[in-house]
Amino acid sequence: MSNYRHLIALLVLSALASSAQGALRCGSSLVSDDAWPIEVEESCGPPDYIAEYPSATVPGLGVVQTEMHWYYNPGPQRFIRRLTFRNGKLAQVENLGYGFHTTNMDTCAPSTLRHVQNEYELIARCGEPASRRIEWQLPTPRRRSETWQVLQPVLVQEWLYDFSSNQFRQVVTLKNGKVVGIESRKGR
């Protein structure tokens, strides 16, 4: 009889775990996929950084779809979370690298750029860039065992940081909010 109870308890726990897989936990609150931004803010508090991008435009109509990234930085003991909202509903929650303290940050230098991992960390450590380029790209389709994969557009950004006149400008390339490359450019 005891083994039967353990089996039922395991089945109930696994059912609960599978139903909460896509959910976001903030303290004692649980926020489900498709939540509105206000519902997330009520449960998790205001985000540390918000970036919003047009993700689809129609000639004559303008922007018809937007994507918003919310970043939560809980400090160096936990992971930074990035929440992606598409057209006003929660679509994805990602854990990025470990968080960091935002107080007592040194001034930004080219060497600082080499250690950042994502869009929020770049803004927190170095501020807004001097210039930006933003583009949505479709990845190259690849066939996966008898079916074609669904192509999700990739947000590619280039941020230009202009340091003092005796240093090269730095171009930071981000894909979907993550730093993927840094290159030096001659200035003036």
GROMACS .gro file of N, CA and C in nm, residues 49-181:
model
  399
   49TYR      N    1   1.577   4.656  -1.700
   49TYR     CA    2   1.598   4.718  -1.830
   49TYR      C    3   1.494   4.664  -1.927
   50ILE      N    4   1.443   4.754  -2.014
   50ILE     CA    5   1.347   4.716  -2.117
   50ILE      C    6   1.398   4.765  -2.252
   51ALA      N    7   1.394   4.677  -2.351
   51ALA     CA    8   1.426   4.714  -2.489
   51ALA      C    9   1.309   4.670  -2.576
   52GLU      N   10   1.265   4.759  -2.665
   52GLU     CA   11   1.152   4.727  -2.752
   52GLU      C   12   1.192   4.746  -2.897
   53TYR      N   13   1.151   4.651  -2.982
   53TYR     CA   14   1.189   4.653  -3.123
   53TYR      C   15   1.068   4.622  -3.210
   54PRO      N   16   1.060   4.689  -3.327
   54PRO     CA   17   0.961   4.645  -3.424
   54PRO      C   18   1.010   4.514  -3.485
   55SER      N   19   0.923   4.417  -3.498
   55SER     CA   20   0.966   4.289  -3.556
   55SER      C   21   0.899   4.261  -3.689
   56ALA      N   22   0.798   4.340  -3.725
   56ALA     CA   23   0.734   4.326  -3.857
   56ALA      C   24   0.671   4.459  -3.895
   57THR      N   25   0.691   4.499  -4.018
   57THR     CA   26   0.629   4.621  -4.070
   57THR      C   27   0.561   4.588  -4.202
   58VAL      N   28   0.459   4.666  -4.233
   58VAL     CA   29   0.387   4.652  -4.359
   58VAL      C   30   0.389   4.789  -4.425
   59PRO      N   31   0.435   4.797  -4.552
   59PRO     CA   32   0.436   4.926  -4.621
   59PRO      C   33   0.297   4.991  -4.618
   60GLY      N   34   0.295   5.115  -4.582
   60GLY     CA   35   0.169   5.188  -4.574
   60GLY      C   36   0.101   5.179  -4.438
   61LEU      N   37   0.129   5.074  -4.362
   61LEU     CA   38   0.071   5.059  -4.228
   61LEU      C   39   0.173   5.088  -4.118
   62GLY      N   40   0.297   5.056  -4.142
   62GLY     CA   41   0.401   5.076  -4.041
   62GLY      C   42   0.423   4.949  -3.959
   63VAL      N   43   0.455   4.967  -3.832
   63VAL     CA   44   0.486   4.855  -3.744
   63VAL      C   45   0.358   4.778  -3.712
   64VAL      N   46   0.359   4.647  -3.737
   64VAL     CA   47   0.242   4.564  -3.710
   64VAL      C   48   0.271   4.458  -3.604
   65GLN      N   49   0.397   4.446  -3.565
   65GLN     CA   50   0.433   4.350  -3.461
   65GLN      C   51   0.555   4.404  -3.386
   66THR      N   52   0.553   4.389  -3.254
   66THR     CA   53   0.667   4.434  -3.173
   66THR      C   54   0.718   4.321  -3.086
   67GLU      N   55   0.842   4.335  -3.045
   67GLU     CA   56   0.903   4.241  -2.952
   67GLU      C   57   0.970   4.323  -2.843
   68MET      N   58   0.944   4.286  -2.719
   68MET     CA   59   0.998   4.358  -2.606
   68MET      C   60   1.080   4.262  -2.521
   69HIS      N   61   1.198   4.306  -2.479
   69HIS     CA   62   1.283   4.226  -2.391
   69HIS      C   63   1.290   4.293  -2.255
   70TRP      N   64   1.254   4.219  -2.151
   70TRP     CA   65   1.266   4.267  -2.014
   70TRP      C   66   1.379   4.190  -1.949
   71TYR      N   67   1.467   4.262  -1.879
   71TYR     CA   68   1.579   4.198  -1.810
   71TYR      C   69   1.564   4.216  -1.660
   72TYR      N   70   1.582   4.108  -1.587
   72TYR     CA   71   1.583   4.110  -1.441
   72TYR      C   72   1.721   4.063  -1.394
   73ASN      N   73   1.787   4.147  -1.313
   73ASN     CA   74   1.921   4.117  -1.262
   73ASN      C   75   1.910   4.096  -1.111
   74PRO      N   76   1.908   3.972  -1.063
   74PRO     CA   77   1.892   3.947  -0.919
   74PRO      C   78   2.024   3.951  -0.841
   75GLY      N   79   2.134   3.987  -0.906
   75GLY     CA   80   2.264   3.994  -0.839
   75GLY      C   81   2.353   3.876  -0.874
   76PRO      N   82   2.475   3.875  -0.822
   76PRO     CA   83   2.576   3.778  -0.865
   76PRO      C   84   2.552   3.633  -0.823
   77GLN      N   85   2.457   3.607  -0.737
   77GLN     CA   86   2.432   3.469  -0.693
   77GLN      C   87   2.329   3.396  -0.779
   78ARG      N   88   2.259   3.470  -0.868
   78ARG     CA   89   2.155   3.409  -0.950
   78ARG      C   90   2.170   3.455  -1.095
   79PHE      N   91   2.098   3.389  -1.184
   79PHE     CA   92   2.106   3.420  -1.326
   79PHE      C   93   2.019   3.540  -1.362
   80ILE      N   94   2.067   3.618  -1.459
   80ILE     CA   95   1.986   3.724  -1.519
   80ILE      C   96   1.877   3.654  -1.600
   81ARG      N   97   1.754   3.705  -1.593
   81ARG     CA   98   1.645   3.649  -1.672
   81ARG      C   99   1.603   3.750  -1.778
   82ARG      N  100   1.584   3.699  -1.899
   82ARG     CA  101   1.533   3.783  -2.006
   82ARG      C  102   1.397   3.730  -2.045
   83LEU      N  103   1.297   3.817  -2.037
   83LEU     CA  104   1.161   3.782  -2.074
   83LEU      C  105   1.133   3.846  -2.209
   84THR      N  106   1.082   3.768  -2.302
   84THR     CA  107   1.049   3.820  -2.435
   84THR      C  108   0.897   3.826  -2.447
   85PHE      N  109   0.848   3.945  -2.477
   85PHE     CA  110   0.706   3.966  -2.502
   85PHE      C  111   0.689   3.990  -2.651
   86ARG      N  112   0.598   3.918  -2.713
   86ARG     CA  113   0.564   3.940  -2.854
   86ARG      C  114   0.420   3.987  -2.860
   87ASN      N  115   0.401   4.103  -2.917
   87ASN     CA  116   0.269   4.165  -2.926
   87ASN      C  117   0.196   4.168  -2.793
   88GLY      N  118   0.268   4.203  -2.688
   88GLY     CA  119   0.205   4.225  -2.558
   88GLY      C  120   0.179   4.102  -2.474
   89LYS      N  121   0.235   3.985  -2.511
   89LYS     CA  122   0.218   3.869  -2.424
   89LYS      C  123   0.351   3.796  -2.408
   90LEU      N  124   0.369   3.738  -2.291
   90LEU     CA  125   0.492   3.669  -2.257
   90LEU      C  126   0.509   3.548  -2.348
   91ALA      N  127   0.620   3.546  -2.423
   91ALA     CA  128   0.644   3.439  -2.519
   91ALA      C  129   0.758   3.348  -2.478
   92GLN      N  130   0.858   3.401  -2.404
   92GLN     CA  131   0.975   3.321  -2.372
   92GLN      C  132   1.045   3.377  -2.248
   93VAL      N  133   1.100   3.287  -2.167
   93VAL     CA  134   1.180   3.324  -2.051
   93VAL      C  135   1.313   3.252  -2.065
   94GLU      N  136   1.423   3.328  -2.057
   94GLU     CA  137   1.557   3.268  -2.070
   94GLU      C  138   1.641   3.305  -1.950
   95ASN      N  139   1.725   3.213  -1.906
   95ASN     CA  140   1.827   3.242  -1.807
   95ASN      C  141   1.955   3.273  -1.881
   96LEU      N  142   2.013   3.389  -1.850
   96LEU     CA  143   2.140   3.427  -1.910
   96LEU      C  144   2.249   3.399  -1.807
   97GLY      N  145   2.364   3.458  -1.822
   97GLY     CA  146   2.473   3.436  -1.727
   97GLY      C  147   2.440   3.492  -1.590
   98TYR      N  148   2.532   3.475  -1.497
   98TYR     CA  149   2.512   3.526  -1.362
   98TYR      C  150   2.494   3.677  -1.362
   99GLY      N  151   2.414   3.724  -1.267
   99GLY     CA  152   2.390   3.866  -1.252
   99GLY      C  153   2.513   3.936  -1.195
  100PHE      N  154   2.498   4.063  -1.165
  100PHE     CA  155   2.611   4.143  -1.115
  100PHE      C  156   2.556   4.259  -1.034
  101HIS      N  157   2.645   4.321  -0.955
  101HIS     CA  158   2.608   4.441  -0.880
  101HIS      C  159   2.620   4.561  -0.972
  102THR      N  160   2.522   4.649  -0.969
  102THR     CA  161   2.526   4.767  -1.055
  102THR      C  162   2.588   4.887  -0.986
  103THR      N  163   2.612   4.880  -0.855
  103THR     CA  164   2.675   4.991  -0.784
  103THR      C  165   2.826   4.983  -0.800
  104ASN      N  166   2.891   5.095  -0.788
  104ASN     CA  167   3.037   5.105  -0.796
  104ASN      C  168   3.093   5.052  -0.928
  105MET      N  169   3.024   5.078  -1.038
  105MET     CA  170   3.075   5.035  -1.167
  105MET      C  171   3.180   5.135  -1.215
  106ASP      N  172   3.290   5.080  -1.268
  106ASP     CA  173   3.393   5.165  -1.325
  106ASP      C  174   3.342   5.224  -1.456
  107THR      N  175   3.415   5.324  -1.506
  107THR     CA  176   3.377   5.379  -1.635
  107THR      C  177   3.405   5.276  -1.744
  108CYS      N  178   3.335   5.288  -1.851
  108CYS     CA  179   3.345   5.190  -1.959
  108CYS      C  180   3.473   5.215  -2.041
  109ALA      N  181   3.538   5.108  -2.076
  109ALA     CA  182   3.658   5.111  -2.160
  109ALA      C  183   3.647   4.995  -2.260
  110PRO      N  184   3.728   4.996  -2.366
  110PRO     CA  185   3.722   4.885  -2.462
  110PRO      C  186   3.739   4.749  -2.395
  111SER      N  187   3.820   4.740  -2.291
  111SER     CA  188   3.839   4.612  -2.223
  111SER      C  189   3.712   4.566  -2.151
  112THR      N  190   3.629   4.661  -2.108
  112THR     CA  191   3.502   4.627  -2.042
  112THR      C  192   3.410   4.554  -2.139
  113LEU      N  193   3.410   4.597  -2.264
  113LEU     CA  194   3.322   4.537  -2.365
  113LEU      C  195   3.351   4.389  -2.384
  114ARG      N  196   3.473   4.348  -2.364
  114ARG     CA  197   3.513   4.208  -2.387
  114ARG      C  198   3.453   4.113  -2.283
  115HIS      N  199   3.397   4.166  -2.175
  115HIS     CA  200   3.346   4.081  -2.067
  115HIS      C  201   3.194   4.078  -2.058
  116VAL      N  202   3.126   4.163  -2.135
  116VAL     CA  203   2.980   4.163  -2.128
  116VAL      C  204   2.923   4.049  -2.209
  117GLN      N  205   2.804   4.002  -2.170
  117GLN     CA  206   2.744   3.887  -2.236
  117GLN      C  207   2.611   3.917  -2.303
  118ASN      N  208   2.542   4.025  -2.260
  118ASN     CA  209   2.409   4.050  -2.316
  118ASN      C  210   2.380   4.199  -2.321
  119GLU      N  211   2.271   4.232  -2.385
  119GLU     CA  212   2.229   4.369  -2.408
  119GLU      C  213   2.214   4.449  -2.278
  120TYR      N  214   2.150   4.391  -2.180
  120TYR     CA  215   2.130   4.461  -2.053
  120TYR      C  216   2.263   4.491  -1.985
  121GLU      N  217   2.351   4.394  -1.982
  121GLU     CA  218   2.480   4.414  -1.917
  121GLU      C  219   2.562   4.521  -1.990
  122LEU      N  220   2.551   4.526  -2.121
  122LEU     CA  221   2.620   4.627  -2.200
  122LEU      C  222   2.570   4.767  -2.164
  123ILE      N  223   2.439   4.782  -2.153
  123ILE     CA  224   2.380   4.911  -2.115
  123ILE      C  225   2.420   4.948  -1.972
  124ALA      N  226   2.413   4.851  -1.879
  124ALA     CA  227   2.444   4.878  -1.739
  124ALA      C  228   2.589   4.918  -1.719
  125ARG      N  229   2.679   4.857  -1.793
  125ARG     CA  230   2.823   4.884  -1.774
  125ARG      C  231   2.875   5.000  -1.858
  126CYS      N  232   2.819   5.019  -1.978
  126CYS     CA  233   2.876   5.118  -2.070
  126CYS      C  234   2.778   5.226  -2.116
  127GLY      N  235   2.650   5.214  -2.081
  127GLY     CA  236   2.552   5.313  -2.122
  127GLY      C  237   2.510   5.294  -2.267
  128GLU      N  238   2.436   5.390  -2.316
  128GLU     CA  239   2.386   5.385  -2.453
  128GLU      C  240   2.501   5.402  -2.551
  129PRO      N  241   2.497   5.332  -2.664
  129PRO     CA  242   2.603   5.348  -2.765
  129PRO      C  243   2.589   5.482  -2.837
  130ALA      N  244   2.695   5.522  -2.907
  130ALA     CA  245   2.690   5.645  -2.987
  130ALA      C  246   2.597   5.628  -3.107
  131SER      N  247   2.588   5.504  -3.157
  131SER     CA  248   2.503   5.476  -3.273
  131SER      C  249   2.466   5.328  -3.272
  132ARG      N  250   2.352   5.297  -3.338
  132ARG     CA  251   2.304   5.158  -3.347
  132ARG      C  252   2.256   5.126  -3.487
  133ARG      N  253   2.269   4.999  -3.522
  133ARG     CA  254   2.205   4.944  -3.641
  133ARG      C  255   2.125   4.824  -3.594
  134ILE      N  256   2.002   4.814  -3.643
  134ILE     CA  257   1.915   4.703  -3.603
  134ILE      C  258   1.857   4.640  -3.729
  135GLU      N  259   1.861   4.508  -3.735
  135GLU     CA  260   1.812   4.436  -3.852
  135GLU      C  261   1.758   4.300  -3.809
  136TRP      N  262   1.649   4.257  -3.871
  136TRP     CA  263   1.598   4.122  -3.850
  136TRP      C  264   1.646   4.037  -3.966
  137GLN      N  265   1.705   3.921  -3.936
  137GLN     CA  266   1.753   3.831  -4.040
  137GLN      C  267   1.688   3.695  -4.024
  138LEU      N  268   1.660   3.631  -4.137
  138LEU     CA  269   1.612   3.493  -4.134
  138LEU      C  270   1.733   3.400  -4.143
  139PRO      N  271   1.740   3.301  -4.057
  139PRO     CA  272   1.852   3.207  -4.066
  139PRO      C  273   1.838   3.122  -4.192
  140THR      N  274   1.948   3.062  -4.234
  140THR     CA  275   1.947   2.974  -4.350
  140THR      C  276   1.867   2.849  -4.317
  141PRO      N  277   1.767   2.814  -4.400
  141PRO     CA  278   1.689   2.694  -4.370
  141PRO      C  279   1.775   2.568  -4.383
  142ARG      N  280   1.757   2.478  -4.288
  142ARG     CA  281   1.826   2.349  -4.292
  142ARG      C  282   1.722   2.240  -4.275
  143ARG      N  283   1.741   2.137  -4.347
  143ARG     CA  284   1.648   2.024  -4.338
  143ARG      C  285   1.690   1.936  -4.222
  144ARG      N  286   1.595   1.904  -4.138
  144ARG     CA  287   1.619   1.815  -4.025
  144ARG      C  288   1.535   1.691  -4.042
  145SER      N  289   1.597   1.582  -4.070
  145SER     CA  290   1.534   1.449  -4.080
  145SER      C  291   1.390   1.452  -4.129
  146GLU      N  292   1.371   1.472  -4.254
  146GLU     CA  293   1.241   1.463  -4.320
  146GLU      C  294   1.147   1.581  -4.296
  147THR      N  295   1.181   1.675  -4.211
  147THR     CA  296   1.095   1.792  -4.192
  147THR      C  297   1.181   1.918  -4.194
  148TRP      N  298   1.122   2.026  -4.235
  148TRP     CA  299   1.192   2.154  -4.235
  148TRP      C  300   1.168   2.220  -4.101
  149GLN      N  301   1.273   2.283  -4.048
  149GLN     CA  302   1.258   2.351  -3.920
  149GLN      C  303   1.181   2.482  -3.940
  150VAL      N  304   1.116   2.529  -3.837
  150VAL     CA  305   1.047   2.657  -3.841
  150VAL      C  306   1.152   2.766  -3.827
  151LEU      N  307   1.149   2.862  -3.917
  151LEU     CA  308   1.249   2.969  -3.914
  151LEU      C  309   1.201   3.084  -3.827
  152GLN      N  310   1.276   3.113  -3.724
  152GLN     CA  311   1.246   3.223  -3.634
  152GLN      C  312   1.344   3.336  -3.667
  153PRO      N  313   1.296   3.457  -3.700
  153PRO     CA  314   1.387   3.566  -3.733
  153PRO      C  315   1.482   3.595  -3.616
  154VAL      N  316   1.602   3.642  -3.651
  154VAL     CA  317   1.705   3.672  -3.552
  154VAL      C  318   1.726   3.823  -3.550
  155LEU      N  319   1.719   3.883  -3.432
  155LEU     CA  320   1.744   4.026  -3.415
  155LEU      C  321   1.895   4.047  -3.409
  156VAL      N  322   1.950   4.113  -3.510
  156VAL     CA  323   2.094   4.140  -3.516
  156VAL      C  324   2.114   4.291  -3.498
  157GLN      N  325   2.195   4.325  -3.398
  157GLN     CA  326   2.223   4.466  -3.369
  157GLN      C  327   2.373   4.491  -3.371
  158GLU      N  328   2.410   4.607  -3.417
  158GLU     CA  329   2.548   4.653  -3.406
  158GLU      C  330   2.545   4.784  -3.328
  159TRP      N  331   2.620   4.787  -3.219
  159TRP     CA  332   2.628   4.905  -3.135
  159TRP      C  333   2.768   4.962  -3.145
  160LEU      N  334   2.778   5.091  -3.178
  160LEU     CA  335   2.907   5.157  -3.190
  160LEU      C  336   2.935   5.239  -3.065
  161TYR      N  337   3.047   5.209  -3.001
  161TYR     CA  338   3.092   5.287  -2.885
  161TYR      C  339   3.214   5.368  -2.927
  162ASP      N  340   3.207   5.499  -2.902
  162ASP     CA  341   3.314   5.591  -2.940
  162ASP      C  342   3.385   5.635  -2.812
  163PHE      N  343   3.508   5.590  -2.796
  163PHE     CA  344   3.586   5.625  -2.677
  163PHE      C  345   3.669   5.749  -2.707
  164SER      N  346   3.767   5.779  -2.628
  164SER     CA  347   3.847   5.899  -2.647
  164SER      C  348   3.917   5.897  -2.783
  165SER      N  349   3.964   6.013  -2.825
  165SER     CA  350   4.020   6.027  -2.961
  165SER      C  351   4.144   5.942  -2.985
  166ASN      N  352   4.210   5.894  -2.880
  166ASN     CA  353   4.329   5.812  -2.901
  166ASN      C  354   4.299   5.662  -2.896
  167GLN      N  355   4.171   5.624  -2.896
  167GLN     CA  356   4.133   5.483  -2.895
  167GLN      C  357   4.044   5.453  -3.015
  168PHE      N  358   4.048   5.329  -3.060
  168PHE     CA  359   3.961   5.287  -3.169
  168PHE      C  360   3.817   5.282  -3.121
  169ARG      N  361   3.724   5.308  -3.214
  169ARG     CA  362   3.584   5.285  -3.184
  169ARG      C  363   3.562   5.134  -3.176
  170GLN      N  364   3.461   5.094  -3.102
  170GLN     CA  365   3.431   4.951  -3.086
  170GLN      C  366   3.290   4.925  -3.137
  171VAL      N  367   3.275   4.822  -3.219
  171VAL     CA  368   3.144   4.781  -3.269
  171VAL      C  369   3.111   4.647  -3.204
  172VAL      N  370   3.004   4.646  -3.126
  172VAL     CA  371   2.960   4.525  -3.057
  172VAL      C  372   2.843   4.468  -3.136
  173THR      N  373   2.852   4.341  -3.174
  173THR     CA  374   2.744   4.274  -3.247
  173THR      C  375   2.667   4.186  -3.151
  174LEU      N  376   2.534   4.201  -3.153
  174LEU     CA  377   2.446   4.121  -3.069
  174LEU      C  378   2.349   4.044  -3.158
  175LYS      N  379   2.321   3.920  -3.122
  175LYS     CA  380   2.216   3.841  -3.188
  175LYS      C  381   2.117   3.798  -3.082
  176ASN      N  382   1.991   3.838  -3.103
  176ASN     CA  383   1.885   3.811  -3.005
  176ASN      C  384   1.926   3.853  -2.865
  177GLY      N  385   1.991   3.969  -2.853
  177GLY     CA  386   2.025   4.026  -2.723
  177GLY      C  387   2.152   3.973  -2.659
  178LYS      N  388   2.222   3.881  -2.725
  178LYS     CA  389   2.345   3.824  -2.670
  178LYS      C  390   2.465   3.871  -2.751
  179VAL      N  391   2.573   3.911  -2.682
  179VAL     CA  392   2.693   3.958  -2.749
  179VAL      C  393   2.760   3.842  -2.821
  180VAL      N  394   2.784   3.859  -2.952
  180VAL     CA  395   2.848   3.752  -3.030
  180VAL      C  396   2.979   3.797  -3.093
  181GLY      N  397   3.010   3.926  -3.089
  181GLY     CA  398   3.135   3.972  -3.147
  181GLY      C  399   3.165   4.116  -3.117
   0.00000   0.00000   0.00000
